[in-house]
Amino acid sequence: MNILLLGAGGFIGVNLTERLLKDGGHQLTAVDISKDKLEHLLNAPGLNYAHLDISSDEAKIEELVKVADVVVDLVAFANPALYVEDPVGVYDLNFTQNLKVVDQCRKHDKRLVQFSTCEVYGLTAAKAFGLDSKENPCPFNEDETPLIMGPIKNHRWIYACAKQLLERVLHAYRYRDGFRYSIIRPFNFVGPRIDYLPSEAGGGNPRVFSHFMDSLLYGTKPMQLVDGGQVFRAYTYIDDAVDCIVRVIENKNDNCDGEIFNIGQPENELTIAELAERMRDMFDEHFRQEGDPPRPEIVSISGEEFYGAGYEDCDRRIADVTKAKTLLGWQPQYGIDQVIFKTMEYFVEEYRKKQASGMAAIPAVASV
Ligand code: NAD
Ligand code: UGA
């Protein structure tokens, strides 16, 4: 297949590109405004990299859409700190600019695999109605579960709303014109190449795993639990996720057309406080070396202090993955400890390489 991957330079994109190259038999065009994470793949046969911006390079993107068999759109701002800091930018990229890709696919009658998010489900019904979501587990089903957003003043929800509106537009075009699309709703994927370490990037506010790794490797700050870290997340290892994504792209028997797929590992659920404890213990047990910063403290911080005004958290996200299992024959393999171990191993190996070459930032305090 000739596959056009928009946003291929990001965390999911690079892991997906690696897997598709390994499978072979495809012609891949990887589009992004950053190729840092793709550097090791740039000379691979079967891969073309195009440094293009979906917001301003419409004509060139359209040429690529025209010759593709399937378009996979991963482009988005996907980091909660940005939803709070730049809600207009999030709406613009995640809805308006992505809509242009939808229009080009419609114009040239191309199938689109659109990345959405588990955040479209929003809050659990339990939380919305003042019940304890821990005692009222309620898996999110793609075709049944209502989508519950917080108030407008909590502008974190603009990410989920923009993604939800894009999903609704895709559905409307299928309803009216038979447009061929599939939607993927990822549930907290982690693994190699997720985000960055703030100590190495000179600051920034990435997703939680990178923050906790930064505290473990650089000791610049304690592991901070937003509002005590009592919310739940269920982490999915990127290889499991990519295995499902590839099945959606392949679309055997056209059985993914017009379908939304949750991709998640509901058995891997823990609270963020548990994640911090487990990461800290695992680092000590398997990775700690002499000279590393001391075991970091775990402290609580308010959402407003950590993100700024406009933040509200998602309390719990349990994916119902029946559809991916039955329609695609997919089965995730990695349990939560393996997910944490393998992702941590990647960060530590990269850090040790930098240390050995004198490129690592200086840890705040070395242990004795
Ligand atoms: P990411 O931030 O690592 O990747 C996004 C990529 O898009 C980046 O490489 C970025 O440079 C690129 N990009 C941004 N603006 C662009 C533009 N104007 N033109 C071209 N490229 C541009 O994010 P990710 O974690 O890989 O997520 C990929 C997709 O999956 C996103 O749509 C995100 O909302 C969705 N998603 C991811 C997760 C997850 O667990 N990682 C969860 C839910 C949803
Ligand atoms: C993420 C992002 O919205 C998207 O990438 C995506 O849509 C989705 O979830 C996903 O990955 O499925 P979230 O899980 O809230 O949202 O992102 P994180 O930044 O990883 O935060 C997870 C939890 O940890 C939140 O409760 C957050 O408040 C907390 N957190 C974050 C901390 O306690 N400490 C930190 O240092 C950072």
Coordinates of C-alpha atoms and ligand atoms in Angstrom, one line a residue:
M1 CA 0.0 0.0 0.0
N2 CA 1.0 3.6 -0.5
I3 CA 0.5 5.1 3.0
L4 CA 0.6 8.8 3.8
L5 CA 1.5 9.3 7.4
L6 CA 0.8 12.9 8.7
G7 CA 2.5 13.6 12.0
A8 CA 4.9 10.6 11.5
G9 CA 7.6 12.4 13.5
G10 CA 5.7 12.1 16.8
F11 CA 5.7 9.4 19.4
I12 CA 3.0 7.2 17.8
G13 CA 4.1 8.1 14.3
V14 CA 7.7 7.0 14.6
N15 CA 6.8 3.7 16.3
L16 CA 4.2 3.0 13.6
T17 CA 6.6 3.9 10.8
E18 CA 9.2 1.5 12.3
R19 CA 6.6 -1.3 12.4
L20 CA 5.4 -0.7 8.8
L21 CA 8.9 -0.6 7.5
K22 CA 9.6 -3.9 9.3
D23 CA 6.5 -5.5 7.9
G24 CA 7.6 -4.4 4.4
G25 CA 5.5 -4.2 1.2
H26 CA 4.5 -0.6 1.7
Q27 CA 5.5 2.7 0.2
L28 CA 5.5 5.2 3.1
T29 CA 5.5 9.0 3.0
A30 CA 6.2 10.5 6.4
V31 CA 5.1 14.1 6.8
D32 CA 6.0 16.2 9.9
I33 CA 7.4 19.6 10.9
S34 CA 10.0 17.8 12.9
K35 CA 12.2 14.8 11.9
D36 CA 14.2 14.4 15.1
K37 CA 12.6 11.2 16.2
L38 CA 12.7 9.8 12.6
E39 CA 16.4 10.4 12.0
H40 CA 17.3 6.7 12.3
L41 CA 14.8 5.7 9.6
L42 CA 15.4 8.4 7.0
N43 CA 17.5 6.2 4.7
A44 CA 15.3 3.2 5.0
P45 CA 14.1 1.8 1.6
G46 CA 10.4 2.4 1.2
L47 CA 10.3 5.6 3.2
N48 CA 10.1 9.2 2.0
Y49 CA 10.2 12.0 4.5
A50 CA 8.5 15.3 3.6
H51 CA 9.1 18.3 5.8
L52 CA 5.6 19.9 5.5
D53 CA 3.2 21.8 7.7
I54 CA -0.5 20.8 7.3
S55 CA -1.5 24.4 8.2
S56 CA 0.5 26.1 5.4
D57 CA 1.6 23.5 2.8
E58 CA -1.9 22.5 1.6
A59 CA -0.9 22.2 -2.1
K60 CA 2.0 19.9 -1.5
I61 CA 0.0 17.8 1.0
E62 CA -2.8 17.5 -1.6
E63 CA -0.3 16.1 -4.1
L64 CA 0.6 13.4 -1.6
V65 CA -3.0 12.7 -0.8
K66 CA -3.8 12.2 -4.5
V67 CA -1.3 9.3 -4.8
A68 CA -2.0 7.6 -1.5
D69 CA -4.1 4.5 -0.9
V70 CA -4.7 5.5 2.6
V71 CA -4.1 8.7 4.7
V72 CA -3.3 8.3 8.4
D73 CA -3.6 11.6 10.3
L74 CA -1.8 11.8 13.6
V75 CA -1.2 15.6 13.7
A76 CA -2.3 17.3 16.9
F77 CA -1.3 19.1 20.0
A78 CA -1.6 16.1 22.4
N79 CA -0.3 17.4 25.6
P80 CA -2.6 18.6 28.4
A81 CA -0.3 21.5 29.4
L82 CA -1.0 23.0 26.0
Y83 CA -4.7 22.6 26.3
V84 CA -4.5 25.0 29.2
E85 CA -1.8 27.3 27.9
D86 CA -3.0 27.7 24.3
P87 CA -6.6 26.6 23.9
V88 CA -7.0 28.6 20.6
G89 CA -3.9 26.9 19.1
V90 CA -5.3 23.5 20.1
Y91 CA -8.6 24.2 18.5
D92 CA -7.0 25.5 15.4
L93 CA -4.6 22.6 14.8
N94 CA -6.7 19.8 16.1
F95 CA -9.9 20.8 14.4
T96 CA -9.5 23.5 11.7
Q97 CA -6.2 22.3 10.1
N98 CA -7.2 18.6 10.4
L99 CA -10.5 19.4 8.6
K100 CA -8.4 20.5 5.6
V101 CA -7.0 16.9 5.5
V102 CA -10.5 15.5 5.7
D103 CA -11.6 17.7 2.8
Q104 CA -8.6 16.7 0.6
C105 CA -9.4 13.0 1.3
R106 CA -13.0 13.6 0.3
K107 CA -12.1 15.4 -2.8
H108 CA -9.8 12.6 -4.0
D109 CA -11.9 9.8 -2.6
K110 CA -9.2 8.5 -0.2
R111 CA -9.7 6.5 2.9
L112 CA -8.7 8.3 6.1
V113 CA -7.6 6.8 9.4
Q114 CA -8.1 9.7 11.9
F115 CA -6.4 9.8 15.3
S116 CA -8.9 11.0 18.0
T117 CA -8.6 10.4 21.7
C118 CA -10.1 8.6 24.7
E119 CA -10.6 12.1 26.1
V120 CA -13.7 12.4 23.9
Y121 CA -15.5 10.3 26.6
G122 CA -14.6 13.1 29.1
L123 CA -15.7 12.5 32.6
T124 CA -17.3 9.2 33.8
A125 CA -21.0 9.4 34.5
A126 CA -20.2 8.6 38.1
K127 CA -18.0 11.7 38.4
A128 CA -20.6 13.9 36.6
F129 CA -23.3 12.8 39.0
G130 CA -21.3 13.0 42.1
L131 CA -20.7 9.3 42.7
D132 CA -17.4 7.5 43.4
S133 CA -15.9 6.4 40.1
K134 CA -13.8 3.9 41.9
E135 CA -16.9 2.0 43.1
N136 CA -18.7 2.5 39.7
P137 CA -16.4 1.2 37.0
C138 CA -18.0 1.9 33.6
P139 CA -16.0 0.9 30.5
F140 CA -16.2 3.3 27.6
N141 CA -17.8 1.8 24.5
E142 CA -17.3 3.4 21.1
D143 CA -20.9 3.2 20.0
E144 CA -22.9 3.4 23.2
T145 CA -21.2 5.6 25.8
P146 CA -22.3 9.3 26.1
L147 CA -19.6 11.9 25.9
I148 CA -19.5 14.2 29.0
M149 CA -17.4 17.3 29.0
G150 CA -16.7 19.7 31.8
P151 CA -17.7 23.4 31.9
I152 CA -16.4 25.9 29.2
K153 CA -14.3 27.8 31.8
N154 CA -12.2 24.7 32.2
H155 CA -10.6 25.1 28.8
R156 CA -8.7 21.8 29.1
W157 CA -11.8 20.3 27.4
I158 CA -11.2 22.2 24.1
Y159 CA -8.9 19.3 23.1
A160 CA -11.5 16.7 23.6
C161 CA -14.2 18.9 22.0
A162 CA -12.1 19.6 18.9
K163 CA -11.5 15.9 18.5
Q164 CA -15.1 15.1 19.1
L165 CA -16.3 17.6 16.6
L166 CA -13.9 16.2 14.0
E167 CA -15.3 12.7 14.7
R168 CA -18.8 14.0 14.2
V169 CA -18.0 15.7 10.9
L170 CA -16.4 12.4 9.6
H171 CA -19.6 10.6 10.6
A172 CA -21.8 13.2 8.9
Y173 CA -19.8 12.9 5.6
R174 CA -20.2 9.1 5.7
Y175 CA -23.9 9.4 6.5
R176 CA -24.4 11.8 3.5
D177 CA -21.7 10.7 1.0
G178 CA -20.4 7.3 2.1
F179 CA -17.0 8.8 3.0
R180 CA -14.5 6.1 4.0
Y181 CA -12.9 6.7 7.4
S182 CA -11.8 4.9 10.5
I183 CA -11.3 6.6 13.9
I184 CA -8.8 5.5 16.5
R185 CA -9.2 6.5 20.2
P186 CA -5.9 5.8 22.0
F187 CA -6.0 5.2 25.7
N188 CA -2.7 6.4 27.2
F189 CA 0.0 4.8 25.1
V190 CA 3.5 4.9 26.5
G191 CA 6.8 3.5 25.2
P192 CA 10.1 4.5 23.6
R193 CA 10.3 8.0 22.2
I194 CA 7.3 9.4 24.1
D195 CA 7.7 13.1 24.6
Y196 CA 11.0 14.4 26.1
L197 CA 12.8 15.1 29.4
P198 CA 12.4 18.7 30.5
S199 CA 16.0 18.8 31.9
E200 CA 17.3 17.9 28.5
A201 CA 14.9 20.1 26.5
G202 CA 15.6 23.2 28.7
G203 CA 12.1 23.1 30.2
G204 CA 8.5 22.3 29.0
N205 CA 5.6 20.3 30.4
P206 CA 5.3 16.8 28.8
R207 CA 3.0 14.0 29.7
V208 CA 3.4 12.3 33.1
F209 CA 5.8 9.4 32.4
S210 CA 8.4 11.9 31.1
H211 CA 8.0 14.1 34.1
F212 CA 8.5 11.2 36.5
M213 CA 11.5 10.0 34.5
D214 CA 13.0 13.4 34.7
S215 CA 12.8 13.4 38.5
L216 CA 14.4 9.9 38.7
L217 CA 17.2 10.6 36.3
Y218 CA 18.0 14.3 36.9
G219 CA 16.6 14.9 40.4
T220 CA 15.7 18.4 39.5
K221 CA 12.3 18.2 41.2
P222 CA 10.2 15.8 43.3
M223 CA 7.7 13.5 41.6
Q224 CA 4.7 15.8 41.6
L225 CA 1.2 14.3 42.0
V226 CA -1.4 16.7 40.6
D227 CA -4.2 17.0 43.2
G228 CA -2.8 14.0 45.0
G229 CA -2.7 11.6 42.0
Q230 CA -5.9 9.9 42.8
V231 CA -7.3 9.7 39.3
F232 CA -6.9 6.5 37.2
R233 CA -5.2 5.8 34.0
A234 CA -4.7 2.4 32.2
Y235 CA -1.4 2.4 30.2
T236 CA -1.0 0.6 26.9
Y237 CA 2.4 -0.4 25.6
I238 CA 3.1 1.2 22.2
D239 CA 3.9 -2.1 20.5
D240 CA 0.5 -3.5 21.4
A241 CA -1.1 -0.2 20.2
V242 CA 0.8 -0.2 16.9
D243 CA -0.2 -3.8 16.3
C244 CA -3.9 -2.8 16.5
I245 CA -3.3 0.4 14.4
V246 CA -1.7 -1.6 11.6
R247 CA -4.8 -3.9 11.5
V248 CA -7.0 -0.8 11.1
I249 CA -4.8 0.6 8.3
E250 CA -4.9 -2.8 6.5
N251 CA -8.7 -2.8 6.7
K252 CA -9.1 -6.5 5.7
N253 CA -12.6 -7.0 4.1
D254 CA -13.2 -3.3 4.6
N255 CA -14.5 -4.1 8.0
C256 CA -13.0 -0.9 9.6
D257 CA -14.9 1.5 7.3
G258 CA -17.0 3.9 9.3
E259 CA -15.8 2.3 12.6
I260 CA -14.4 3.9 15.7
F261 CA -11.8 1.8 17.7
N262 CA -10.8 2.2 21.3
I263 CA -7.2 1.0 21.6
G264 CA -6.4 0.4 25.3
Q265 CA -5.4 -2.1 27.9
P266 CA -8.1 -2.0 30.6
E267 CA -6.3 -4.4 32.8
N268 CA -3.4 -2.0 33.2
E269 CA -5.2 0.4 35.4
L270 CA -3.6 2.2 38.4
T271 CA -3.8 5.6 40.0
I272 CA -1.1 8.2 39.2
A273 CA 0.1 8.0 42.8
E274 CA 0.6 4.2 42.3
L275 CA 2.4 4.9 39.0
A276 CA 4.8 7.2 40.8
E277 CA 5.5 4.7 43.6
R278 CA 5.9 1.8 41.1
M279 CA 8.3 3.8 38.9
R280 CA 10.4 4.9 41.8
D281 CA 10.7 1.3 43.2
M282 CA 11.4 -0.2 39.7
F283 CA 14.1 2.4 39.1
D284 CA 15.8 1.5 42.4
E285 CA 15.5 -2.2 41.9
H286 CA 16.6 -2.5 38.2
F287 CA 18.3 0.7 37.0
R288 CA 19.8 2.8 39.8
Q289 CA 23.6 3.3 39.5
E290 CA 26.1 5.0 41.7
G291 CA 26.1 8.8 41.0
D292 CA 22.4 8.9 40.2
P293 CA 20.4 11.6 42.1
P294 CA 18.9 10.4 45.4
R295 CA 15.4 8.6 45.4
P296 CA 13.1 11.5 44.7
E297 CA 10.3 12.5 47.1
I298 CA 6.7 12.2 46.0
V299 CA 4.7 15.3 46.7
S300 CA 1.2 16.7 45.9
I301 CA 0.6 19.9 43.9
S302 CA -2.7 21.5 42.9
G303 CA -3.9 21.3 39.3
E304 CA -3.9 25.1 39.1
E305 CA -0.4 25.4 40.3
F306 CA 0.9 22.7 38.0
Y307 CA -1.0 23.7 34.8
G308 CA -2.6 27.1 35.5
A309 CA -6.3 28.1 35.5
G310 CA -8.6 26.1 33.2
Y311 CA -7.4 22.6 34.1
E312 CA -9.8 19.8 35.0
D313 CA -8.8 16.1 35.2
C314 CA -10.4 13.0 33.6
D315 CA -11.2 10.8 36.6
R316 CA -11.1 7.4 35.0
R317 CA -10.8 5.8 31.5
I318 CA -11.6 2.1 31.1
A319 CA -11.5 1.1 27.4
D320 CA -14.0 -1.4 26.2
V321 CA -11.9 -3.1 23.5
T322 CA -14.4 -5.8 22.5
K323 CA -14.6 -4.3 19.0
A324 CA -10.8 -4.4 18.3
K325 CA -10.7 -7.9 19.6
T326 CA -13.6 -9.3 17.7
L327 CA -13.4 -7.4 14.4
L328 CA -9.6 -7.3 14.2
G329 CA -8.5 -10.3 16.2
W330 CA -6.3 -8.1 18.3
Q331 CA -5.1 -9.0 21.8
P332 CA -2.8 -6.8 23.9
Q333 CA 0.2 -8.6 25.4
Y334 CA 1.9 -6.3 27.9
G335 CA 0.9 -6.0 31.5
I336 CA 1.4 -2.8 33.5
D337 CA 4.8 -3.8 35.0
Q338 CA 6.2 -4.7 31.6
V339 CA 4.8 -1.4 30.2
I340 CA 6.5 0.6 32.9
F341 CA 9.7 -1.5 32.7
K342 CA 10.2 -1.3 29.0
T343 CA 9.4 2.4 28.8
M344 CA 11.8 3.1 31.7
E345 CA 14.5 1.0 30.1
Y346 CA 14.3 3.1 27.0
F347 CA 14.7 6.4 28.9
V348 CA 17.5 5.0 31.1
E349 CA 19.5 3.6 28.1
E350 CA 19.2 6.9 26.3
Y351 CA 20.3 8.8 29.4
R352 CA 23.3 6.5 30.0
K353 CA 24.4 6.9 26.4
K354 CA 24.3 10.7 26.8
Q355 CA 26.1 10.4 30.2
A356 CA 28.9 8.3 28.5
S357 CA 29.3 10.9 25.8
G358 CA 29.2 13.8 28.2
M359 CA 25.9 15.0 26.6
A360 CA 23.6 14.5 29.5
A361 CA 22.5 17.6 31.5
I362 CA 24.0 17.7 35.0
P363 CA 21.9 15.9 37.7
A364 CA 20.8 18.3 40.4
V365 CA 22.3 16.4 43.3
A366 CA 24.4 13.2 43.1
S367 CA 23.7 10.5 45.6
V368 CA 26.5 9.4 48.0
Ligands
NAD1 P1 3.0 13.7 19.3 O1 2.9 15.1 19.8 O2 4.2 13.0 19.7 O3 2.9 13.7 17.7 C1 2.3 14.7 16.9 C2 3.1 15.1 15.7 O4 2.4 16.0 14.9 C3 4.5 15.7 16.1 O5 5.6 15.0 15.6 C4 4.4 17.1 15.6 O6 5.6 17.7 15.1 C5 3.4 16.9 14.4 N1 2.8 18.2 14.0 C6 2.3 19.2 14.8 N2 1.8 20.2 14.1 C7 2.0 19.8 12.7 C8 1.7 20.5 11.5 N3 1.2 21.6 11.5 N4 2.1 19.8 10.4 C9 2.7 18.6 10.4 N5 3.0 17.9 11.5 C10 2.7 18.6 12.7 O7 1.7 13.0 19.7 P2 1.4 11.4 19.7 O8 1.4 11.0 21.2 O9 2.2 10.7 18.8 O10 -0.1 11.4 19.3 C11 -0.5 11.2 17.9 C12 -2.0 11.4 17.7 O11 -2.7 10.5 18.6 C13 -2.5 12.8 18.1 O12 -3.6 13.1 17.2 C14 -3.1 12.6 19.5 O13 -4.1 13.6 19.8 C15 -3.6 11.2 19.5 N6 -3.5 10.6 20.8 C16 -2.4 10.1 21.4 C17 -2.4 9.5 22.6 C18 -1.2 8.8 23.2 O14 -1.4 8.0 24.1 N7 0.0 9.1 22.8 C19 -3.6 9.4 23.3 C20 -4.7 10.0 22.7 C21 -4.7 10.5 21.5
UGA2 C1 -3.4 12.5 27.8 C2 -3.3 13.6 26.7 O1 -4.5 14.3 26.7 C3 -3.3 13.0 25.4 O2 -2.0 12.6 25.1 C4 -4.2 11.8 25.2 O3 -5.4 12.3 24.6 C5 -4.5 11.0 26.4 O4 -4.2 11.5 27.6 C6 -3.9 9.7 26.3 O5 -2.7 9.5 26.4 O6 -4.7 8.7 26.1 P1 -3.5 12.7 30.4 O7 -3.6 11.2 30.6 O8 -4.3 13.5 31.4 O9 -4.0 13.1 29.0 O10 -2.0 13.1 30.3 P2 -0.8 13.2 31.3 O11 -0.1 14.5 31.1 O12 0.1 12.0 31.1 O13 -1.4 13.1 32.8 C7 -1.9 11.9 33.4 C8 -2.2 12.3 34.8 O14 -1.0 12.6 35.6 C9 -3.1 13.5 35.0 O15 -3.9 13.2 36.1 C10 -2.2 14.6 35.4 O16 -2.8 15.6 36.1 C11 -1.1 13.8 36.2 N1 0.2 14.4 36.3 C12 0.9 14.8 35.1 C13 0.9 14.3 37.5 O17 0.3 13.9 38.5 N2 2.2 14.8 37.6 C14 2.9 15.2 36.5 O18 4.1 15.6 36.6 C15 2.2 15.3 35.2

